[in-house]
Structures are given as C-alpha cells and as structure tokens.
Short mmCIF file of C-alpha atoms in Angstrom, two decimals:
data_model
loop_
_atom_site.label_atom_id
_atom_site.label_comp_id
_atom_site.label_asym_id
_atom_site.label_seq_id
_atom_site.Cartn_x
_atom_site.Cartn_y
_atom_site.Cartn_z
CA ASN L 1 -38.61 -12.53 -16.61
CA TYR L 2 -34.77 -10.73 -17.55
CA ASP L 3 -33.65 -11.23 -20.79
CA CYS L 4 -30.03 -11.17 -20.21
CA ILE L 5 -27.43 -9.88 -16.78
CA ILE L 6 -25.04 -7.58 -17.85
CA PRO L 7 -22.10 -7.46 -14.81
CA VAL L 8 -21.69 -3.92 -15.42
CA SER L 9 -18.78 -2.07 -12.99
CA GLY L 10 -20.35 1.36 -14.23
CA GLY L 11 -17.29 2.31 -16.54
CA LYS L 12 -17.89 3.83 -20.72
CA ASP L 13 -18.18 0.13 -21.34
CA SER L 14 -21.24 -0.61 -19.05
CA TYR L 15 -22.70 2.28 -19.99
CA TYR L 16 -21.53 0.78 -23.72
CA GLN L 17 -22.80 -2.89 -23.62
CA THR L 18 -26.47 -1.66 -22.07
CA HIS L 19 -26.52 0.89 -24.78
CA ILE L 20 -26.23 -1.59 -27.25
CA ILE L 21 -28.39 -4.62 -25.14
CA THR L 22 -31.35 -1.91 -23.90
CA LYS L 23 -31.74 0.92 -27.01
CA GLU L 24 -29.72 -1.09 -29.85
CA PHE L 25 -31.98 -4.93 -29.17
CA ASN L 26 -34.94 -4.28 -26.96
CA LEU L 27 -33.56 -6.51 -24.17
CA LYS L 28 -35.06 -6.76 -20.72
CA PRO L 29 -31.72 -6.78 -18.37
CA LEU L 30 -30.22 -7.13 -14.51
CA LEU L 31 -27.24 -4.85 -14.66
CA MET L 32 -24.83 -6.47 -12.03
CA THR L 33 -21.91 -4.53 -10.08
CA TYR L 34 -19.39 -7.24 -8.58
CA ASP L 35 -18.56 -5.17 -5.26
CA GLY L 36 -14.19 -5.28 -4.91
CA ASN L 37 -14.68 -2.16 -2.34
CA ASN L 38 -12.37 -0.16 -4.28
CA PHE L 39 -15.00 2.48 -5.98
CA LEU L 40 -14.23 5.86 -6.15
CA PRO L 41 -16.61 8.89 -5.94
CA GLU L 42 -16.70 9.20 -10.12
CA GLY L 43 -17.03 5.43 -10.62
CA ALA L 44 -19.64 4.95 -7.97
CA ARG L 45 -21.71 7.45 -9.85
CA ASN L 46 -20.96 6.40 -12.57
CA ARG L 47 -22.15 2.90 -12.03
CA ASP L 48 -25.52 4.69 -10.06
CA ARG L 49 -26.62 6.23 -12.32
CA MET L 50 -27.37 3.50 -14.96
CA LYS L 51 -30.33 2.11 -13.14
CA THR L 52 -32.00 5.76 -14.14
CA LEU L 53 -30.51 6.09 -17.23
CA PHE L 54 -31.05 2.96 -18.73
CA ASN L 55 -34.35 1.95 -16.88
CA ALA L 56 -33.41 -0.59 -15.89
CA ASP L 57 -32.63 -3.22 -12.78
CA HIS L 58 -29.47 -2.92 -10.64
CA VAL L 59 -27.86 -5.43 -8.12
CA MET L 60 -24.88 -4.72 -6.12
CA TRP L 61 -22.33 -8.38 -5.62
CA SER L 62 -21.00 -7.24 -2.00
CA PRO L 63 -18.62 -10.03 -0.42
CA SER L 64 -17.22 -9.19 2.54
CA VAL L 65 -15.29 -6.64 3.29
CA ASP L 66 -13.04 -9.13 5.80
CA VAL L 67 -12.36 -12.28 2.64
CA LEU L 68 -11.52 -9.11 0.40
CA ILE L 69 -8.26 -7.61 2.20
CA LYS L 70 -7.43 -11.11 2.84
CA LEU L 71 -8.24 -12.19 -0.64
CA ASN L 72 -5.84 -8.93 -1.59
CA ARG L 73 -2.97 -9.64 0.90
CA ILE L 74 -2.85 -13.30 0.11
CA ALA L 75 -2.80 -13.38 -3.56
CA PHE L 76 0.25 -10.44 -3.95
CA LYS L 77 1.87 -12.42 -1.89
CA LYS L 78 1.96 -15.83 -3.62
CA MET L 79 1.09 -14.47 -7.65
CA GLY L 80 2.16 -10.67 -7.62
CA ASP L 81 -1.40 -9.89 -8.16
CA MET L 82 -3.68 -8.19 -5.46
CA ASN L 83 -6.82 -8.24 -8.28
CA TRP L 84 -7.10 -11.84 -8.53
CA GLN L 85 -10.94 -11.52 -6.34
CA ASN L 86 -11.70 -9.56 -8.67
CA HIS L 87 -10.80 -11.53 -11.40
CA CYS L 88 -12.92 -14.14 -9.84
CA GLY L 89 -15.87 -12.75 -8.76
CA ILE L 90 -16.83 -10.46 -12.89
CA PHE L 91 -17.16 -13.87 -13.58
CA SER L 92 -18.26 -16.10 -11.20
CA ALA L 93 -21.20 -13.54 -9.77
CA PRO L 94 -23.16 -13.07 -12.43
CA ILE L 95 -22.73 -16.84 -13.66
CA GLN L 96 -24.36 -17.92 -9.99
CA VAL L 97 -27.19 -14.92 -10.75
CA ALA L 98 -27.97 -16.08 -14.39
CA VAL L 99 -27.98 -20.31 -13.18
CA ASN L 100 -30.23 -19.41 -9.54
CA PHE L 101 -31.99 -17.29 -11.21
CA LYS L 102 -32.62 -19.35 -14.40
CA ILE L 103 -31.31 -16.00 -16.62
CA PRO L 104 -30.30 -17.34 -19.85
CA LEU L 105 -27.66 -15.66 -21.55
CA ILE L 106 -24.87 -13.25 -20.10
CA VAL L 107 -23.10 -10.03 -21.39
CA TRP L 108 -20.25 -8.86 -21.19
CA GLY L 109 -18.13 -6.37 -23.23
CA GLU L 110 -14.04 -6.69 -24.13
CA ASN L 111 -13.01 -10.18 -24.30
CA ALA L 112 -9.59 -9.17 -23.43
CA ALA L 113 -8.32 -12.76 -24.82
CA PHE L 114 -9.90 -12.25 -27.69
CA GLU L 115 -8.64 -8.13 -28.32
CA TYR L 116 -4.60 -9.03 -26.90
CA GLY L 117 -4.19 -12.25 -28.54
CA GLY L 118 -5.49 -15.32 -27.03
CA GLY L 119 -4.07 -18.10 -30.02
CA ASP L 120 -5.84 -20.10 -32.19
CA GLU L 121 -8.48 -21.32 -29.68
CA ILE L 122 -10.14 -17.85 -28.25
CA ALA L 123 -10.10 -17.24 -32.65
CA ARG L 124 -12.22 -19.80 -33.40
CA GLY L 125 -15.21 -18.88 -30.37
CA PHE L 126 -16.21 -18.92 -27.11
CA GLN L 127 -18.26 -20.78 -25.16
CA LEU L 128 -18.25 -20.79 -21.82
CA SER L 129 -17.21 -23.77 -19.24
CA GLN L 130 -14.21 -23.91 -16.84
CA SER L 131 -11.49 -24.66 -19.08
CA TYR L 132 -12.03 -21.51 -20.22
CA LEU L 133 -11.85 -19.69 -17.10
CA ARG L 134 -8.92 -21.51 -15.66
CA LYS L 135 -6.91 -19.77 -18.98
CA PHE L 136 -8.57 -16.75 -19.60
CA GLY L 137 -10.37 -16.02 -16.59
CA ILE L 138 -7.28 -13.73 -15.30
CA THR L 139 -7.56 -16.28 -12.02
CA ASN L 140 -4.06 -17.45 -13.08
CA GLY L 141 -5.34 -21.45 -13.36
CA THR L 142 -7.25 -21.38 -9.94
CA THR L 143 -10.47 -21.13 -8.84
CA SER L 144 -11.87 -20.82 -5.08
CA LYS L 145 -10.74 -23.85 -4.28
CA ASP L 146 -7.24 -23.14 -5.28
CA TRP L 147 -7.36 -20.18 -2.36
CA ILE L 148 -8.59 -22.76 0.93
CA SER L 149 -6.13 -21.75 3.94
CA ASN L 150 -6.72 -20.97 7.77
CA ASP L 151 -7.85 -18.13 6.64
CA LEU L 152 -9.79 -18.42 3.84
CA SER L 153 -12.16 -21.08 4.43
CA GLU L 154 -14.55 -23.16 1.84
CA LYS L 155 -17.76 -20.72 2.43
CA ASP L 156 -15.64 -17.73 2.56
CA LEU L 157 -15.28 -18.23 -0.66
CA THR L 158 -18.37 -18.71 -1.65
CA PRO L 159 -18.83 -15.64 -3.69
CA TYR L 160 -15.85 -16.96 -6.60
CA ASN L 161 -17.16 -20.11 -7.25
CA TRP L 162 -18.09 -21.61 -10.87
CA PRO L 163 -20.65 -23.13 -11.55
CA SER L 164 -19.95 -27.19 -12.74
CA ASP L 165 -19.62 -27.03 -16.69
CA LYS L 166 -22.66 -30.28 -16.72
CA LYS L 167 -24.69 -27.33 -14.24
CA LEU L 168 -24.00 -24.83 -16.93
CA LEU L 169 -25.61 -27.17 -18.73
CA SER L 170 -27.86 -28.38 -18.25
CA ALA L 171 -28.97 -24.65 -16.74
CA GLY L 172 -29.16 -23.40 -20.53
CA ILE L 173 -27.55 -20.67 -20.09
CA LYS L 174 -25.32 -19.06 -22.36
CA ALA L 175 -22.76 -16.41 -22.46
CA ILE L 176 -21.51 -14.11 -25.09
CA PHE L 177 -18.48 -11.03 -24.94
CA LEU L 178 -20.17 -7.60 -27.44
CA GLY L 179 -16.51 -7.43 -28.45
CA GLN L 180 -16.93 -10.83 -31.34
CA TYR L 181 -19.54 -9.05 -32.47
CA PHE L 182 -18.82 -5.21 -32.65
CA GLU L 183 -15.61 -3.49 -32.84
CA TRP L 184 -13.73 -2.79 -29.76
CA ASP L 185 -12.18 0.28 -29.60
CA PRO L 186 -12.13 2.08 -26.18
CA VAL L 187 -13.23 5.99 -27.58
CA LYS L 188 -15.99 4.57 -29.47
CA THR L 189 -17.80 3.04 -26.02
CA PHE L 190 -16.52 6.30 -24.18
CA GLU L 191 -18.06 8.47 -27.36
CA ILE L 192 -21.32 6.59 -26.33
CA ALA L 193 -21.28 6.24 -22.99
CA GLU L 194 -20.78 9.86 -22.44
CA LYS L 195 -24.37 10.58 -24.36
CA HIS L 196 -25.34 8.61 -22.31
CA GLY L 197 -24.58 10.38 -19.26
CA PHE L 198 -20.93 9.38 -18.31
CA LYS L 199 -18.02 11.28 -17.09
CA ALA L 200 -14.65 10.77 -17.50
CA GLY L 201 -11.79 11.91 -15.05
CA VAL L 202 -10.33 15.05 -15.34
CA LYS L 203 -6.85 12.87 -16.17
CA PRO L 204 -5.59 9.47 -16.73
CA LYS L 205 -6.45 7.57 -13.60
CA THR L 206 -3.38 4.30 -14.96
CA GLY L 207 -2.80 4.98 -18.63
CA PHE L 208 -3.46 7.35 -21.45
CA TYR L 209 -6.93 7.87 -21.18
CA GLU L 210 -9.04 10.02 -18.43
CA PHE L 211 -12.27 7.64 -19.53
CA ALA L 212 -10.94 4.27 -18.01
CA ASP L 213 -10.17 2.67 -15.25
CA ILE L 214 -12.14 6.07 -12.82
CA ASP L 215 -14.48 2.62 -11.00
CA ASP L 216 -11.26 1.94 -8.83
CA SER L 217 -9.67 3.70 -6.70
CA PHE L 218 -6.23 2.06 -5.66
CA LEU L 219 -5.82 -1.44 -7.03
CA ILE L 220 -6.42 -1.42 -10.86
CA THR L 221 -3.76 0.78 -10.34
CA ILE L 222 -0.98 -0.63 -9.14
CA HIS L 223 -2.24 -4.16 -11.11
CA HIS L 224 -1.36 -2.28 -14.11
CA TRP L 225 1.75 -0.91 -12.67
CA LEU L 226 3.69 -4.08 -11.16
CA LYS L 227 3.27 -5.49 -15.78
CA TRP L 228 6.25 -3.46 -15.89
CA TYR L 229 7.95 -5.59 -13.35
CA LYS L 230 6.69 -9.03 -15.18
CA PHE L 231 6.80 -7.98 -18.31
CA GLY L 232 8.49 -3.96 -18.60
CA PHE L 233 5.51 -2.17 -20.22
CA THR L 234 2.65 -0.16 -18.40
CA ARG L 235 -0.51 0.22 -19.00
CA LEU L 236 0.16 3.61 -20.83
CA TRP L 237 2.05 1.29 -22.93
CA ASP L 238 -1.07 -1.11 -23.74
CA ASN L 239 -3.48 2.49 -24.33
CA LEU L 240 -1.28 4.13 -26.47
CA SER L 241 -1.20 0.55 -28.98
CA ILE L 242 -4.47 0.91 -28.98
CA GLU L 243 -3.55 4.76 -30.38
CA ILE L 244 -1.40 3.33 -32.97
CA ARG L 245 -3.74 0.27 -34.15
CA ASN L 246 -6.21 3.34 -34.98
CA ASP L 247 -4.38 5.32 -36.87
CA ARG L 248 -4.67 8.31 -34.06
CA ILE L 249 -1.06 8.87 -33.42
CA SER L 250 1.71 7.43 -34.98
CA ARG L 251 4.95 4.89 -32.91
CA GLN L 252 7.47 7.82 -32.79
CA GLU L 253 4.36 10.13 -30.49
CA ALA L 254 4.10 7.29 -28.62
CA ILE L 255 6.98 7.09 -28.07
CA ALA L 256 7.97 10.33 -26.92
CA LEU L 257 5.18 10.74 -25.32
CA ILE L 258 6.20 7.23 -22.92
CA GLU L 259 9.42 8.98 -22.16
CA GLU L 260 7.31 12.21 -21.29
CA TYR L 261 5.23 10.43 -19.00
CA GLY L 262 8.15 8.59 -16.98
CA GLN L 263 8.23 5.77 -14.61
CA GLU L 264 4.83 6.45 -13.41
CA TYR L 265 5.44 5.52 -10.28
CA PRO L 266 2.19 5.05 -8.28
CA GLU L 267 3.12 6.31 -4.40
CA GLU L 268 0.22 7.27 -3.49
CA GLU L 269 -1.99 4.00 -4.26
CA ILE L 270 0.84 1.91 -2.89
CA ASN L 271 0.59 3.69 0.26
CA LYS L 272 -3.67 2.97 0.69
CA PHE L 273 -3.12 0.00 -0.53
CA CYS L 274 -0.49 -1.02 2.39
CA ASP L 275 -2.93 0.21 4.59
CA TYR L 276 -5.95 -1.52 3.28
CA VAL L 277 -4.09 -4.92 4.10
CA GLY L 278 -1.92 -4.08 6.85
CA ILE L 279 1.98 -4.62 5.40
CA SER L 280 4.23 -1.98 5.26
CA GLU L 281 5.93 0.01 1.94
CA LYS L 282 8.76 -2.02 2.78
CA GLU L 283 7.01 -5.39 2.53
CA PHE L 284 5.41 -4.12 -0.43
CA PHE L 285 8.26 -3.84 -2.67
CA ILE L 286 10.28 -7.25 -1.87
CA ILE L 287 7.33 -8.51 -2.24
CA ALA L 288 7.00 -6.80 -5.93
CA GLU L 289 10.89 -8.27 -6.44
CA LYS L 290 9.94 -11.85 -6.16
CA PHE L 291 7.83 -10.98 -9.65
CA ARG L 292 10.10 -9.21 -11.58
CA ASN L 293 11.51 -10.91 -14.78
CA ARG L 294 15.11 -11.02 -15.16
CA GLU L 295 15.29 -12.02 -18.90
CA LEU L 296 14.23 -8.29 -19.07
CA TRP L 297 15.54 -6.70 -16.09
CA LYS L 298 19.16 -6.44 -13.56
CA LYS L 299 19.45 -4.57 -11.17
CA ASP L 300 23.15 -2.62 -11.09
CA GLU L 301 24.33 -0.28 -7.88
#
C-alpha cells in the first residue's frame, strides 16, 4: 500500500524529498535508510525524527558490520574510495525492496550526474537500468559480482545486488530524481528542511555548508578530501562553485575563502578510518599516493 520508496539518510535533502512527496503530492512513502555504520549522533537524530515529523513508516537496511569494514578497506586499496559500499547501497537496497514488496516508484533527490555534468545521455532523461548504475552510480563501473573474493562471498554481497533490467521491467518499477523536476539548490532545500525540524551542525563537517554531510562521521570527509589527490580540488571548491552559480558570492570571494581554509587536512577522520579498517596511518598515505593525479601534481623535496 505504499505509493513509493524514498531513500533517506536523514540529511537536509531527505527532509526536502519527503516534504515534496508527502506535503505537496500527498503520497504515502516508505522511508528507507541504507546504514553504512557511520552515523554521527546529530545525523542519527535527524534521521530518526523523520518518521514522527512526517508521519511516515521507516525501515533501516543494515548490512553486516564485518562486511562493511572489509568493503571499506578493500575499496580504498583498490579504487581510492572507501565509500563504494555506500554509493552502491543507496541504489541496491531500495531497488531490492521495491521489487520484492511491489512498491511501484522510487524517489531519489539530487541527481549528481545531472547537476554536475553527465553529458548528453543524462540530459535526455533517466531510465533506471544496469547500464545507468554502472556509469552514474559512482561505483567505478563495478557491480557486486566484481567484489567477490576470498574475503567476501557472493552471499556476503547480497545487500549490493542490483536486480536485472528484466526483473525491473517485469516488476513495473519506475524511479525518478526530484532534481530533474525541481531546481536543486542546497540552501533552499535546507531552508525547507529546517522548517520541518531538521537541525544543522554548528560548523561545516566538510566544505562550506554547516547543514551538509552531517549524517556521516568520517567516511564522507575523507572521500571528499581524496579528490584533492585525484582532481586537485575538494568539497569546499564544489560548494563555493554552487554559491557562485547562484549569485550569492563572487569568484574572488570564493578564492579568498579557499586560501583562508587552507588544505583542510582531516587528521581526526583519517585516524578514525585507520582504526576502523585496521590499517596504519602510514599505509593510508601510501595507498592515497597511488591515486595522485600525475598530470596535476609533482612531488618536490
């Protein structure tokens, strides 16, 4: 009897999505959270309050912590991004539930490929499929089967299975991103979320916004900081570019802020991650160095 599934983390966008679906379209959603075992207390509070604030049912999808730790460690070593499990899980979990419980619609929020550049293919529209998930699901073109090893069995990776295109078609599942129907501005989504009881952080967790990324303890901070190695920019640059496009600051003001923030080295989060997955800080930087973009960077003395 659910009209749709809304994948939520409890962040500002989750509140915005649920506001649109429940208040403006009067649909009955099932809220669903993929649990990567890395919630901040503030994030968990925002997440758990949603079912009361929106009078909605909510289910947590929590994979084995042992499997999560292994995936964090292996993915960091293999592709320089410990967040593979999270990127894959936010797609695989709601799709599996939609298929198995015959819920006809999945409503995600921002479409990163649409907002930040996915080429003509994404501009033409969105059709949920294996090929879409491989290209735009931030999994580096891999699926759960690519991660089967001596450490992780096919059954261990069950939470990360994407149903086949044939199964999706026969189940009649449709999926949308609200960002392709509504202007996606983080400041505006925050303002609406705040009216519904969402609480921002005291200072930015990473980047420029104190209301973003507070549903994650340490993984997201390192994930965004590693872009410095790969692409020569960080989360702060992402956020300030959005502020420039929305005419809230000038490019000169943004550059001054980048100089003021400096390297944004997340020492505390790196220490937490190393303890979590069982590697040394020295090993962390040896791995990170493998993903340094040699076209952008050179090492001097």
